[in-house]
Amino acid sequence: MVENRNLAVIYSGGDDLFVLGGWDEILNFAVVLRKEFSKFISNKFITISAGYALVDEKDSMKFIMELSDISESKAKENVEVVSINSQQELMLKDSIAFSNGIKRVFKDGKFYLENVSVVKFNEFINKTYELYKKLCNSKDELSRSLVRKLLNMSVSPSKYDKVFLAYLMSRSNNEKEKNILEELIKNKKVEFPGLNVVLQFYDLLNRGGRK
């Protein structure tokens, strides 16, 4: 799965895997890994918990590993109680957590993450990743101003978000922007936590970042 990809497998053993690479390559790899894992296991009760961390190319390996552990822990905490039968219940995990180590805050000798978005893998693949691919087709066509407004909205969601999206759509003269905004409203994708992640990726894509 890592063949012909801009990836480096740092560790692989037991049920642990630690991979470094370009932010977009890791994103694509996460989708492939989850799909291949599900196909191989064929058991919906055996799942993956994954941590995705954006870091600066100058960060130490120790910091990257620490940040990845934090992200993975957040994913493991996102459990869902599933009934197997009338007498048994299972704590199902199956999530991926996204953290931005570039925006970390230092306090009292420790670093803190401003925001960690945790998404169930099915939502990540069917919503987050799908929206990301559509935005990729609109590369450089969405204004930085719109992206920033959507980023701010995704960090602090409210019940008026759809009204705000409708307002932005009415003010835009860009058909690509209108189509994206309309999709966010109609498909209710604005409600899932991966929206902030998607917008950060889109911002990175337009800036040509390879963190």
GROMACS .gro file of N, CA and C in nm, residues 102-162:
model
  183
  102ILE      N    1   0.122   2.241   1.390
  102ILE     CA    2   0.182   2.369   1.349
  102ILE      C    3   0.120   2.483   1.431
  103LYS      N    4  -0.005   2.464   1.473
  103LYS     CA    5  -0.075   2.567   1.549
  103LYS      C    6  -0.076   2.538   1.699
  104ARG      N    7   0.022   2.463   1.746
  104ARG     CA    8   0.029   2.430   1.889
  104ARG      C    9   0.059   2.555   1.972
  105VAL      N   10   0.017   2.549   2.097
  105VAL     CA   11   0.040   2.658   2.192
  105VAL      C   12   0.123   2.605   2.308
  106PHE      N   13   0.228   2.679   2.345
  106PHE     CA   14   0.313   2.637   2.455
  106PHE      C   15   0.275   2.713   2.582
  107LYS      N   16   0.265   2.637   2.692
  107LYS     CA   17   0.231   2.697   2.821
  107LYS      C   18   0.288   2.610   2.933
  108ASP      N   19   0.361   2.674   3.024
  108ASP     CA   20   0.422   2.603   3.138
  108ASP      C   21   0.509   2.487   3.093
  109GLY      N   22   0.583   2.508   2.987
  109GLY     CA   23   0.677   2.407   2.940
  109GLY      C   24   0.613   2.293   2.863
  110LYS      N   25   0.483   2.300   2.837
  110LYS     CA   26   0.413   2.195   2.764
  110LYS      C   27   0.342   2.256   2.643
  111PHE      N   28   0.313   2.171   2.546
  111PHE     CA   29   0.239   2.221   2.429
  111PHE      C   30   0.095   2.172   2.436
  112TYR      N   31   0.007   2.254   2.385
  112TYR     CA   32  -0.135   2.221   2.381
  112TYR      C   33  -0.186   2.242   2.238
  113LEU      N   34  -0.279   2.156   2.199
  113LEU     CA   35  -0.337   2.166   2.066
  113LEU      C   36  -0.464   2.249   2.073
  114GLU      N   37  -0.477   2.344   1.980
  114GLU     CA   38  -0.594   2.431   1.980
  114GLU      C   39  -0.721   2.355   1.946
  115ASN      N   40  -0.708   2.260   1.856
  115ASN     CA   41  -0.828   2.191   1.810
  115ASN      C   42  -0.793   2.053   1.755
  116VAL      N   43  -0.864   1.951   1.801
  116VAL     CA   44  -0.849   1.816   1.748
  116VAL      C   45  -0.986   1.771   1.699
  117SER      N   46  -0.996   1.740   1.571
  117SER     CA   47  -1.123   1.696   1.513
  117SER      C   48  -1.123   1.545   1.502
  118VAL      N   49  -1.224   1.482   1.561
  118VAL     CA   50  -1.235   1.336   1.558
  118VAL      C   51  -1.355   1.298   1.473
  119VAL      N   52  -1.331   1.208   1.378
  119VAL     CA   53  -1.435   1.168   1.283
  119VAL      C   54  -1.440   1.017   1.274
  120LYS      N   55  -1.560   0.961   1.274
  120LYS     CA   56  -1.574   0.818   1.249
  120LYS      C   57  -1.522   0.787   1.107
  121PHE      N   58  -1.458   0.672   1.092
  121PHE     CA   59  -1.395   0.642   0.963
  121PHE      C   60  -1.494   0.642   0.847
  122ASN      N   61  -1.614   0.592   0.868
  122ASN     CA   62  -1.713   0.593   0.760
  122ASN      C   63  -1.746   0.735   0.717
  123GLU      N   64  -1.759   0.825   0.815
  123GLU     CA   65  -1.787   0.965   0.783
  123GLU      C   66  -1.667   1.029   0.716
  124PHE      N   67  -1.548   0.992   0.761
  124PHE     CA   68  -1.427   1.046   0.701
  124PHE      C   69  -1.419   1.009   0.552
  125ILE      N   70  -1.444   0.883   0.521
  125ILE     CA   71  -1.432   0.837   0.383
  125ILE      C   72  -1.547   0.889   0.296
  126ASN      N   73  -1.670   0.881   0.350
  126ASN     CA   74  -1.788   0.915   0.269
  126ASN      C   75  -1.821   1.064   0.266
  127LYS      N   76  -1.774   1.140   0.364
  127LYS     CA   77  -1.806   1.283   0.368
  127LYS      C   78  -1.681   1.369   0.360
  128THR      N   79  -1.593   1.354   0.461
  128THR     CA   80  -1.473   1.439   0.468
  128THR      C   81  -1.389   1.426   0.342
  129TYR      N   82  -1.353   1.304   0.309
  129TYR     CA   83  -1.264   1.281   0.195
  129TYR      C   84  -1.331   1.314   0.063
  130GLU      N   85  -1.459   1.282   0.051
  130GLU     CA   86  -1.533   1.312  -0.072
  130GLU      C   87  -1.540   1.463  -0.095
  131LEU      N   88  -1.566   1.539   0.013
  131LEU     CA   89  -1.571   1.685  -0.001
  131LEU      C   90  -1.433   1.739  -0.035
  132TYR      N   91  -1.330   1.682   0.026
  132TYR     CA   92  -1.193   1.723  -0.003
  132TYR      C   93  -1.162   1.706  -0.153
  133LYS      N   94  -1.200   1.592  -0.209
  133LYS     CA   95  -1.173   1.567  -0.351
  133LYS      C   96  -1.247   1.668  -0.441
  134LYS      N   97  -1.370   1.702  -0.401
  134LYS     CA   98  -1.445   1.800  -0.479
  134LYS      C   99  -1.380   1.939  -0.471
  135LEU      N  100  -1.330   1.971  -0.353
  135LEU     CA  101  -1.262   2.100  -0.338
  135LEU      C  102  -1.131   2.102  -0.418
  136CYS      N  103  -1.067   1.988  -0.428
  136CYS     CA  104  -0.944   1.979  -0.508
  136CYS      C  105  -0.970   2.017  -0.653
  137ASN      N  106  -1.088   1.984  -0.701
  137ASN     CA  107  -1.125   2.019  -0.838
  137ASN      C  108  -1.151   2.168  -0.854
  138SER      N  109  -1.164   2.237  -0.740
  138SER     CA  110  -1.186   2.382  -0.741
  138SER      C  111  -1.063   2.456  -0.692
  139LYS      N  112  -0.947   2.392  -0.703
  139LYS     CA  113  -0.823   2.452  -0.656
  139LYS      C  114  -0.802   2.591  -0.714
  140ASP      N  115  -0.771   2.686  -0.626
  140ASP     CA  116  -0.745   2.826  -0.663
  140ASP      C  117  -0.870   2.901  -0.709
  141GLU      N  118  -0.986   2.834  -0.704
  141GLU     CA  119  -1.108   2.900  -0.752
  141GLU      C  120  -1.196   2.952  -0.639
  142LEU      N  121  -1.170   2.908  -0.517
  142LEU     CA  122  -1.241   2.961  -0.401
  142LEU      C  123  -1.155   3.069  -0.339
  143SER      N  124  -1.215   3.181  -0.309
  143SER     CA  125  -1.138   3.293  -0.254
  143SER      C  126  -1.085   3.259  -0.115
  144ARG      N  127  -0.967   3.315  -0.082
  144ARG     CA  128  -0.911   3.294   0.051
  144ARG      C  129  -1.004   3.350   0.157
  145SER      N  130  -1.074   3.457   0.123
  145SER     CA  131  -1.168   3.519   0.216
  145SER      C  132  -1.280   3.422   0.253
  146LEU      N  133  -1.334   3.352   0.152
  146LEU     CA  134  -1.441   3.255   0.178
  146LEU      C  135  -1.388   3.139   0.262
  147VAL      N  136  -1.271   3.089   0.228
  147VAL     CA  137  -1.213   2.977   0.302
  147VAL      C  138  -1.194   3.014   0.448
  148ARG      N  139  -1.144   3.136   0.474
  148ARG     CA  140  -1.123   3.182   0.611
  148ARG      C  141  -1.255   3.193   0.687
  149LYS      N  142  -1.358   3.242   0.620
  149LYS     CA  143  -1.489   3.254   0.685
  149LYS      C  144  -1.544   3.117   0.720
  150LEU      N  145  -1.527   3.021   0.630
  150LEU     CA  146  -1.575   2.886   0.655
  150LEU      C  147  -1.493   2.819   0.766
  151LEU      N  148  -1.363   2.846   0.768
  151LEU     CA  149  -1.277   2.791   0.874
  151LEU      C  150  -1.321   2.842   1.011
  152ASN      N  151  -1.346   2.972   1.019
  152ASN     CA  152  -1.390   3.031   1.146
  152ASN      C  153  -1.525   2.973   1.190
  153MET      N  154  -1.612   2.952   1.092
  153MET     CA  155  -1.743   2.895   1.123
  153MET      C  156  -1.730   2.751   1.173
  154SER      N  157  -1.640   2.675   1.112
  154SER     CA  158  -1.626   2.534   1.149
  154SER      C  159  -1.565   2.515   1.287
  155VAL      N  160  -1.490   2.614   1.333
  155VAL     CA  161  -1.429   2.606   1.467
  155VAL      C  162  -1.534   2.635   1.575
  156SER      N  163  -1.624   2.729   1.544
  156SER     CA  164  -1.728   2.767   1.641
  156SER      C  165  -1.865   2.755   1.576
  157PRO      N  166  -1.914   2.632   1.556
  157PRO     CA  167  -2.044   2.613   1.490
  157PRO      C  168  -2.161   2.665   1.572
  158SER      N  169  -2.265   2.707   1.503
  158SER     CA  170  -2.387   2.753   1.570
  158SER      C  171  -2.509   2.712   1.488
  159LYS      N  172  -2.626   2.732   1.543
  159LYS     CA  173  -2.750   2.694   1.475
  159LYS      C  174  -2.780   2.785   1.355
  160TYR      N  175  -2.704   2.894   1.343
  160TYR     CA  176  -2.725   2.988   1.233
  160TYR      C  177  -2.629   2.965   1.115
  161ASP      N  178  -2.554   2.855   1.120
  161ASP     CA  179  -2.454   2.830   1.016
  161ASP      C  180  -2.516   2.823   0.877
  162LYS      N  181  -2.629   2.755   0.864
  162LYS     CA  182  -2.691   2.741   0.732
  162LYS      C  183  -2.740   2.876   0.679
   0.00000   0.00000   0.00000
